[in-house]
PDB file of C-alpha atoms in Angstrom:
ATOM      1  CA  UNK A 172       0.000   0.000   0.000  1.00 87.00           C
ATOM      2  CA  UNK A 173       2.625   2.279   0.540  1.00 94.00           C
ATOM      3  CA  UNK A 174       5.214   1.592  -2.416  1.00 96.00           C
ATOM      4  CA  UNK A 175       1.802   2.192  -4.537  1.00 96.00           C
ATOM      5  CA  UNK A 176       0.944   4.808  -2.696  1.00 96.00           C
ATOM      6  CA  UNK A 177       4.413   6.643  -3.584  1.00 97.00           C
ATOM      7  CA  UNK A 178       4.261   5.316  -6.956  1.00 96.00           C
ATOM      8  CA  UNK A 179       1.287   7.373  -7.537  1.00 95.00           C
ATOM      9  CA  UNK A 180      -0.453   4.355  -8.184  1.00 94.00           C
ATOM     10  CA  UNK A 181      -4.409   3.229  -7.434  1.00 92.00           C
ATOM     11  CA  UNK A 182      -4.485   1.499  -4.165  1.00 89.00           C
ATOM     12  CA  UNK A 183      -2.173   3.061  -2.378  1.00 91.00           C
ATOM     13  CA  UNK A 184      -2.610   4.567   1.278  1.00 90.00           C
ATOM     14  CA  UNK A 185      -1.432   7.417   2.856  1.00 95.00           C
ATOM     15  CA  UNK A 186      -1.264   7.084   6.769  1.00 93.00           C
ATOM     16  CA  UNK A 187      -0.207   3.588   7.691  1.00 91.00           C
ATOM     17  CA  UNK A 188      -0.292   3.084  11.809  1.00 88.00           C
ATOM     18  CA  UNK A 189       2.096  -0.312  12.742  1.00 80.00           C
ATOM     19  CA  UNK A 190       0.446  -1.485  16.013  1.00 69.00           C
ATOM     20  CA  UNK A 191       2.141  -4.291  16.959  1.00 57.00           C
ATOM     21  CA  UNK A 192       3.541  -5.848  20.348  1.00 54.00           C
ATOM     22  CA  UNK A 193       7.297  -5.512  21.045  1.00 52.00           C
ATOM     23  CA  UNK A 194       8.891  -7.914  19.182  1.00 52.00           C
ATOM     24  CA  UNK A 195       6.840  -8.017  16.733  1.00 48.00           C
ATOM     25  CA  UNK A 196       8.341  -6.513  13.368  1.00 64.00           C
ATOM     26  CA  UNK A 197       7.375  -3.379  13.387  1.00 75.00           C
ATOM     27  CA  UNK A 198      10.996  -1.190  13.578  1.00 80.00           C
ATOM     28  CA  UNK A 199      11.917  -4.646  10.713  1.00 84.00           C
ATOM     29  CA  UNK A 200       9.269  -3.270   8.216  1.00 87.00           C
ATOM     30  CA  UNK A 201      10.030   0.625   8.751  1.00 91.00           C
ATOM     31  CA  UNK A 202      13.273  -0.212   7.757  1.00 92.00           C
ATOM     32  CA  UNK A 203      12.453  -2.271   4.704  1.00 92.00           C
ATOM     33  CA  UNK A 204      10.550   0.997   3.112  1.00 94.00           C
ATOM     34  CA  UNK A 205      13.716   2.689   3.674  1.00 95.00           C
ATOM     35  CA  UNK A 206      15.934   0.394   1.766  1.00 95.00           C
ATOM     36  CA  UNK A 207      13.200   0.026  -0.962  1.00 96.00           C
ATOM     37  CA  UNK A 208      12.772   3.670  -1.612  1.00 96.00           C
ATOM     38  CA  UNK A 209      16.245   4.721  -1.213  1.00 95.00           C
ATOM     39  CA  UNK A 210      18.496   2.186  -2.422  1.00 94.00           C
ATOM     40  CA  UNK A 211      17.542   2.211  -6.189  1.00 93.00           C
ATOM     41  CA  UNK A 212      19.979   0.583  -8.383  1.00 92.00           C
ATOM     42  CA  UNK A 213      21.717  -0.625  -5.148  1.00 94.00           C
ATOM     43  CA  UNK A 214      18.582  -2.833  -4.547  1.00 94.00           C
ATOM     44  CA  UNK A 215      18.794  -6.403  -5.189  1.00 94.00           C
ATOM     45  CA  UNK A 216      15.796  -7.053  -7.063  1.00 93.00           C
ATOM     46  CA  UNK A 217      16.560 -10.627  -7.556  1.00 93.00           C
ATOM     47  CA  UNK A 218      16.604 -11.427  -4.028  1.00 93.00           C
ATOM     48  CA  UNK A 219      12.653 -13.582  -3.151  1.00 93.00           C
ATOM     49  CA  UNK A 220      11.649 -11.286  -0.348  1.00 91.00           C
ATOM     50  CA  UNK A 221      12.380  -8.178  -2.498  1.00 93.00           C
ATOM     51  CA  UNK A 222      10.627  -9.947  -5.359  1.00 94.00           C
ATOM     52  CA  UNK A 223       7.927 -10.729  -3.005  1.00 94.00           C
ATOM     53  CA  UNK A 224       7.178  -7.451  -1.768  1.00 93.00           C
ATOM     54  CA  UNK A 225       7.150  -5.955  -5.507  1.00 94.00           C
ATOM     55  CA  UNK A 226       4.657  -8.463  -6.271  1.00 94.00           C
ATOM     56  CA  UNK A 227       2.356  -7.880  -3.404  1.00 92.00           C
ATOM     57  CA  UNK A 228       2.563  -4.151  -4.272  1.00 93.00           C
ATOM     58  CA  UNK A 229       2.051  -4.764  -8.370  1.00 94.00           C
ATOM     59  CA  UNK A 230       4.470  -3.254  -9.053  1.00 95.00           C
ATOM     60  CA  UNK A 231       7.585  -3.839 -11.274  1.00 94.00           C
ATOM     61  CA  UNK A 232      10.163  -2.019  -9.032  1.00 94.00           C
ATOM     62  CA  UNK A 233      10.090   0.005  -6.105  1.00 95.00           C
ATOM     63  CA  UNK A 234       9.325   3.592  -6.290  1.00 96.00           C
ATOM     64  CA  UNK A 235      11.953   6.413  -5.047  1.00 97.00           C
ATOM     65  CA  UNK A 236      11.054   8.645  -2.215  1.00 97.00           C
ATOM     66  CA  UNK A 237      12.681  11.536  -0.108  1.00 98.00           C
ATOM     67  CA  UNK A 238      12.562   9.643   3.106  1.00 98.00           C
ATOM     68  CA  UNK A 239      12.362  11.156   7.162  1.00 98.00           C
ATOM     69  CA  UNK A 240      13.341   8.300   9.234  1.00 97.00           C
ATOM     70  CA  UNK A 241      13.315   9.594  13.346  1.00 96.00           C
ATOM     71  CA  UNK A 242      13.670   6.191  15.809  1.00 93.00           C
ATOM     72  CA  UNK A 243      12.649   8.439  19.089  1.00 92.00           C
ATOM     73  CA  UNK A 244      14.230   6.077  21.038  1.00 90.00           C
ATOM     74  CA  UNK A 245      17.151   7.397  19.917  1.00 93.00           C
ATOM     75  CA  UNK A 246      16.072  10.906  20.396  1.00 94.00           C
ATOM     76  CA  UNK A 247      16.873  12.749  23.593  1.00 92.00           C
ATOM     77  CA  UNK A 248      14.662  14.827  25.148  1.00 87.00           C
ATOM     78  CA  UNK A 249      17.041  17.681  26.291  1.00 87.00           C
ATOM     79  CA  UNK A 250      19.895  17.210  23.637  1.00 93.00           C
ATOM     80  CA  UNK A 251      17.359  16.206  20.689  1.00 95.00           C
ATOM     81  CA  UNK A 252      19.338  13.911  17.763  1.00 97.00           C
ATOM     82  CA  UNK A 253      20.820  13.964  14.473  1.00 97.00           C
ATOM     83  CA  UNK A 254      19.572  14.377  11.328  1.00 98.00           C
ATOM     84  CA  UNK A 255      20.847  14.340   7.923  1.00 98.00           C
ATOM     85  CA  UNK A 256      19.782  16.427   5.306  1.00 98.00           C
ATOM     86  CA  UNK A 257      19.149  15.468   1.391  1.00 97.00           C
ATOM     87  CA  UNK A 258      22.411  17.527   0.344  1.00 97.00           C
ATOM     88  CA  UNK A 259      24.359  15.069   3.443  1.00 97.00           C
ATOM     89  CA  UNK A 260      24.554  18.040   6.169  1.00 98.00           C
ATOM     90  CA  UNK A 261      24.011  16.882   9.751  1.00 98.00           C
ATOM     91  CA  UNK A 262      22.278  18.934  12.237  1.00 98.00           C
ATOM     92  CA  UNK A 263      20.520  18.229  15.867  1.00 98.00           C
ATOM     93  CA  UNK A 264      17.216  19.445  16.758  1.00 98.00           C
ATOM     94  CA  UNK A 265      14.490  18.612  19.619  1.00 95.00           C
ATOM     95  CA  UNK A 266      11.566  18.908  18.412  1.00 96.00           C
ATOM     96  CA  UNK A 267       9.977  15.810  16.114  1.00 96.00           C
ATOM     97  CA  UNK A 268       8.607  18.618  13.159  1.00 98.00           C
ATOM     98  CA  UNK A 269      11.935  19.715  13.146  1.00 98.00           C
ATOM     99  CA  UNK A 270      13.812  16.373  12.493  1.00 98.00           C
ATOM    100  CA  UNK A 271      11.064  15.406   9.642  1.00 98.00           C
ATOM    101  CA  UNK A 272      11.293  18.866   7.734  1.00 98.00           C
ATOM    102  CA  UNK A 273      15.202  19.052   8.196  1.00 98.00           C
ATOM    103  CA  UNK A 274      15.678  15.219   6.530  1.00 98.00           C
ATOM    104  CA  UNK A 275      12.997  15.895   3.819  1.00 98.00           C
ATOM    105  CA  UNK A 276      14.597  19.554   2.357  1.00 98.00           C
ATOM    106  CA  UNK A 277      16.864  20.896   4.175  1.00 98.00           C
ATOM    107  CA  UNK A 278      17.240  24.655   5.353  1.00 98.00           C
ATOM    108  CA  UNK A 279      13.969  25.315   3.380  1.00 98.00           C
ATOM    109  CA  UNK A 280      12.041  22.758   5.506  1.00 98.00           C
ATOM    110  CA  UNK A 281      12.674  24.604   8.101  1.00 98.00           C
ATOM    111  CA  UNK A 282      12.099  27.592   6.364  1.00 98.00           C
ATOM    112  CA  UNK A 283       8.802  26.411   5.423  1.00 98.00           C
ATOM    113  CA  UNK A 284       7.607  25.356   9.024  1.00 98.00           C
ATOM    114  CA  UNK A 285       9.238  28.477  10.893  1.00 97.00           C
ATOM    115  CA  UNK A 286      10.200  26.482  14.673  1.00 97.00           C
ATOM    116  CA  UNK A 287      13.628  27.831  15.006  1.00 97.00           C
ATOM    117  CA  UNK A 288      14.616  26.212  18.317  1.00 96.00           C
ATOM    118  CA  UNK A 289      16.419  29.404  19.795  1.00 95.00           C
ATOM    119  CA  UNK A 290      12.957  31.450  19.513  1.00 94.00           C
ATOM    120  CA  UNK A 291      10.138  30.887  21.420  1.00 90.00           C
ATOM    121  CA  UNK A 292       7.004  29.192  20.011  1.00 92.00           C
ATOM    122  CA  UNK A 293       9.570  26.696  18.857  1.00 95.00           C
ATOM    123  CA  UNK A 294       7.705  23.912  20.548  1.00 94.00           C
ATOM    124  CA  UNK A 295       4.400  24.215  18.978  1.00 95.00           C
ATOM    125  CA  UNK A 296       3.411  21.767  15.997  1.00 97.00           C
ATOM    126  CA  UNK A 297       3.259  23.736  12.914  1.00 98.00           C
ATOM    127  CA  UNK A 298       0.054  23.799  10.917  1.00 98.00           C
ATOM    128  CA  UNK A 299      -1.254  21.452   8.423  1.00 98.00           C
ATOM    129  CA  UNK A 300      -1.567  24.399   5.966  1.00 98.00           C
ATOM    130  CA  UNK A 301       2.710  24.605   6.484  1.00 98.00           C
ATOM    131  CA  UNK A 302       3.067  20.856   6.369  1.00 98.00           C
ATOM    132  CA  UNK A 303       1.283  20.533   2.699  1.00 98.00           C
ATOM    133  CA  UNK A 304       4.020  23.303   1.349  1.00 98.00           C
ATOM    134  CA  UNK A 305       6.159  21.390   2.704  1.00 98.00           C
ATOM    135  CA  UNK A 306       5.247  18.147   1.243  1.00 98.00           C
ATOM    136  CA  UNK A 307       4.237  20.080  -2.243  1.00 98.00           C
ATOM    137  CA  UNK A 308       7.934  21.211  -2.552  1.00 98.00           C
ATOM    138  CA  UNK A 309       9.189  16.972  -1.959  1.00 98.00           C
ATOM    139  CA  UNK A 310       6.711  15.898  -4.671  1.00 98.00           C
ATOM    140  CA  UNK A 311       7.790  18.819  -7.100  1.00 98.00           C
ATOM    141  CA  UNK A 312      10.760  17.132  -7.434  1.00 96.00           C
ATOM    142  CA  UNK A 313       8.972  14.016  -9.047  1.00 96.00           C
ATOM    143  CA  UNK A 314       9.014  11.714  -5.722  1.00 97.00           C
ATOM    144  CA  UNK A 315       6.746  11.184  -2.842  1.00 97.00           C
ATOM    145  CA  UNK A 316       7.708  12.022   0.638  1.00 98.00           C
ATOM    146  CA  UNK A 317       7.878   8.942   2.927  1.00 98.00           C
ATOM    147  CA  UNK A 318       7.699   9.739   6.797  1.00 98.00           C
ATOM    148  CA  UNK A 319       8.666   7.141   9.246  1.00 97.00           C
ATOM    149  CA  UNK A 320       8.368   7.633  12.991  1.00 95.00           C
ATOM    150  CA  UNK A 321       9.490   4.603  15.240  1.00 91.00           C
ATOM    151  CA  UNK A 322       9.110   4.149  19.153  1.00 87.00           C
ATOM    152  CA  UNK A 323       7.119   7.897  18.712  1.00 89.00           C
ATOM    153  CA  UNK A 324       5.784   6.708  22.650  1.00 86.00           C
ATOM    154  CA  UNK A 325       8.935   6.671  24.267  1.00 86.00           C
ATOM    155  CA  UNK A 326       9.904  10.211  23.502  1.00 88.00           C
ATOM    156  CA  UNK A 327       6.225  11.373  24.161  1.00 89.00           C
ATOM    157  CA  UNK A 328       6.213   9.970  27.719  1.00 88.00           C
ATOM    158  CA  UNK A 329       8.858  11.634  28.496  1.00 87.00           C
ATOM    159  CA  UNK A 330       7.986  15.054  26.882  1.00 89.00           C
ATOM    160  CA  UNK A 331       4.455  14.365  28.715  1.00 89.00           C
ATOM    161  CA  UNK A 332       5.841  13.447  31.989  1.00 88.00           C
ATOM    162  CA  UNK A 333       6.703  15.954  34.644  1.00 82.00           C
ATOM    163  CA  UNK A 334      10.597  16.660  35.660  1.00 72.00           C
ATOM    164  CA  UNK A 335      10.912  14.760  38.568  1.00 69.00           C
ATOM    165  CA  UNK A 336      13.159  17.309  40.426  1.00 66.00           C
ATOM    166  CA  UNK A 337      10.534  20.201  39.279  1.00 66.00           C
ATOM    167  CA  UNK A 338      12.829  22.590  37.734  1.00 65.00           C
ATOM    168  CA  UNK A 339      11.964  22.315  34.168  1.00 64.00           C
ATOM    169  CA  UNK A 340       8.364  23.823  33.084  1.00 66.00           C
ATOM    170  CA  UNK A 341       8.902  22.710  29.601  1.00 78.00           C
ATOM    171  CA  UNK A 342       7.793  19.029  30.541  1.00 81.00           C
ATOM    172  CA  UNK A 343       4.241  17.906  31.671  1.00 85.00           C
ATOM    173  CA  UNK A 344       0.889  17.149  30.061  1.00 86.00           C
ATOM    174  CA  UNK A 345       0.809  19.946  28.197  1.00 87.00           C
ATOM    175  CA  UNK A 346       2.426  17.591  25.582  1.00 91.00           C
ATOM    176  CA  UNK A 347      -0.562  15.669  25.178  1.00 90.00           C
ATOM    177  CA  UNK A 348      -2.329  17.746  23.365  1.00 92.00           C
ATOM    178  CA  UNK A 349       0.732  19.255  21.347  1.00 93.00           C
ATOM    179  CA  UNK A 350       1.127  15.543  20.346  1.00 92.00           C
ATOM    180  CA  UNK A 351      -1.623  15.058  19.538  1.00 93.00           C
ATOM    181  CA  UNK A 352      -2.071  17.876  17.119  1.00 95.00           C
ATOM    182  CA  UNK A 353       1.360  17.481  15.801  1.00 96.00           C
ATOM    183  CA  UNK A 354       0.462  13.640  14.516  1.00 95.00           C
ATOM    184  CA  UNK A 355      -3.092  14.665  13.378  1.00 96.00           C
ATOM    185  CA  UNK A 356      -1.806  18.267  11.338  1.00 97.00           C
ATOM    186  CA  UNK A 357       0.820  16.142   9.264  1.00 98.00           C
ATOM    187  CA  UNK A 358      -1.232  13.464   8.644  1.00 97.00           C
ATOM    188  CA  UNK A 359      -4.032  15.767   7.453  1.00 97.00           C
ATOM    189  CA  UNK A 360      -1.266  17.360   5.276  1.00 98.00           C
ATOM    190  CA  UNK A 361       0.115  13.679   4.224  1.00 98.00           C
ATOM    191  CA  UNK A 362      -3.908  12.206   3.050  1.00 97.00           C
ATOM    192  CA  UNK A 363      -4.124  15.578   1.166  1.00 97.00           C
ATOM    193  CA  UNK A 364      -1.047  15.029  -0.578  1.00 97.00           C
ATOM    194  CA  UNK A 365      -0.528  13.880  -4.195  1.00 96.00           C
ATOM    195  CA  UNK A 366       1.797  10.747  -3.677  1.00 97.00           C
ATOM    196  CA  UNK A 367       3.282  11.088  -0.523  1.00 98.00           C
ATOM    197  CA  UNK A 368       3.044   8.560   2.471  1.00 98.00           C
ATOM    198  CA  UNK A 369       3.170   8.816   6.736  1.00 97.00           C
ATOM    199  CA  UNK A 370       4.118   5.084   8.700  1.00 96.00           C
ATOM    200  CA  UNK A 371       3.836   5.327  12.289  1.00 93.00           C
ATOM    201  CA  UNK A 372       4.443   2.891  14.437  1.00 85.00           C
ATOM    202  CA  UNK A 373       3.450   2.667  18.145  1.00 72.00           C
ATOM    203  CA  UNK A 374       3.211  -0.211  20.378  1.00 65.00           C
ATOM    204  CA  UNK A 375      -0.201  -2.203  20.519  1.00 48.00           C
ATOM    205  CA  UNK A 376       0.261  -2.263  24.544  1.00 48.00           C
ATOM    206  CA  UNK A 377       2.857  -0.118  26.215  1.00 49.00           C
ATOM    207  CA  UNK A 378       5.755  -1.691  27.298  1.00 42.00           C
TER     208      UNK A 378
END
């Protein structure tokens, strides 16, 4: 559904949500849209489970895509993580909208979503109205954009969870509902899209 979907192809579906239990193959199929999408000639089509997969989808070889991979348990919730932009620069952000837009086009992602992280408002999910620029400026370039967001709990429980010793305000359950948004304003922006695709995947019962 998603190679199809990024193929611009009947069938396909934008917002994909991987509830499964630990263990069970969700972080193993995130990273087999990366390698499908990104690989291209690299790709060894003649192996049976890539052969497989291309069947399943109808297709006769995967489709390229400008790909934002964040594994938030890899993300730190005071020093943020790295990111690599298309043109290979690395930078580190915090915030999860800043991390997807950085990885999809650079500077002008986060140009387009305006959440510099040294001025306030920083922390506030951009709209979905910024979002659909964003992915509007991917597709231009003749690809879909293909968002994948691992282990997305583990970083909100911590952004939603009070500091324990009570000095930082920027924690608490005021993340809940910035969360929330966040997920719901990009995937509004994603199903509006022309060929681009969001995979999420959160545990069926938390750990």
């Amino acid at each position: 559904d998603v190679l199809r979907r990024l193929a611009k192809e009947d069938g396909g579906e934008p917002i994909i949500n991987i509830a499964q239990t630990f263990g069970g193959g969700k972080s193993h199929t995130l990273t087999a849209l990366y390698y499908l999408t990104t690989l291209g000639k690299k790709l060894p089509m003649k192996a049976t489970a890539v052969k497989h997969i291309l069947a399943e989808a109808k297709l006769d070889e995967p489709p390229q895509a400008v790909v934002a991979a964040v594994s938030f348990d890899k993300i730190d919730w005071v020093k943020g993580g790295e990111a690599k932009a298309p043109d290979g620069t690395v930078r580190s952000f915090r915030m999860p909208w800043n991390l997807i837009a950085w990885q999809l086009l650079g500077q002008k992602g986060l140009d387009l979503i305006g959440r510099d992280e040294t001025k306030p408002d920083y922390d506030t999910p951009p709209s979905d109205a910024l979002w659909t620029k964003v992915l509007a400026e991917v597709e231009a370039s003749g690809k879909g954009a293909l968002i994948l967001i691992d282990e997305f709990l583990m970083w909100a429980h911590d952004a939603a969870s009070p500091d324990p010793s009570g000095q930082s305000k920027t924690r608490g359950p005021v993340w809940n509902d910035r969360l929330k948004n966040f997920l719901q304003r990009l995937a509004q922006a994603v199903e509006a899209s022309k060929r681009s695709s969001f995979v999420v995947s959160l545990l069926a019962t938390e750990p």
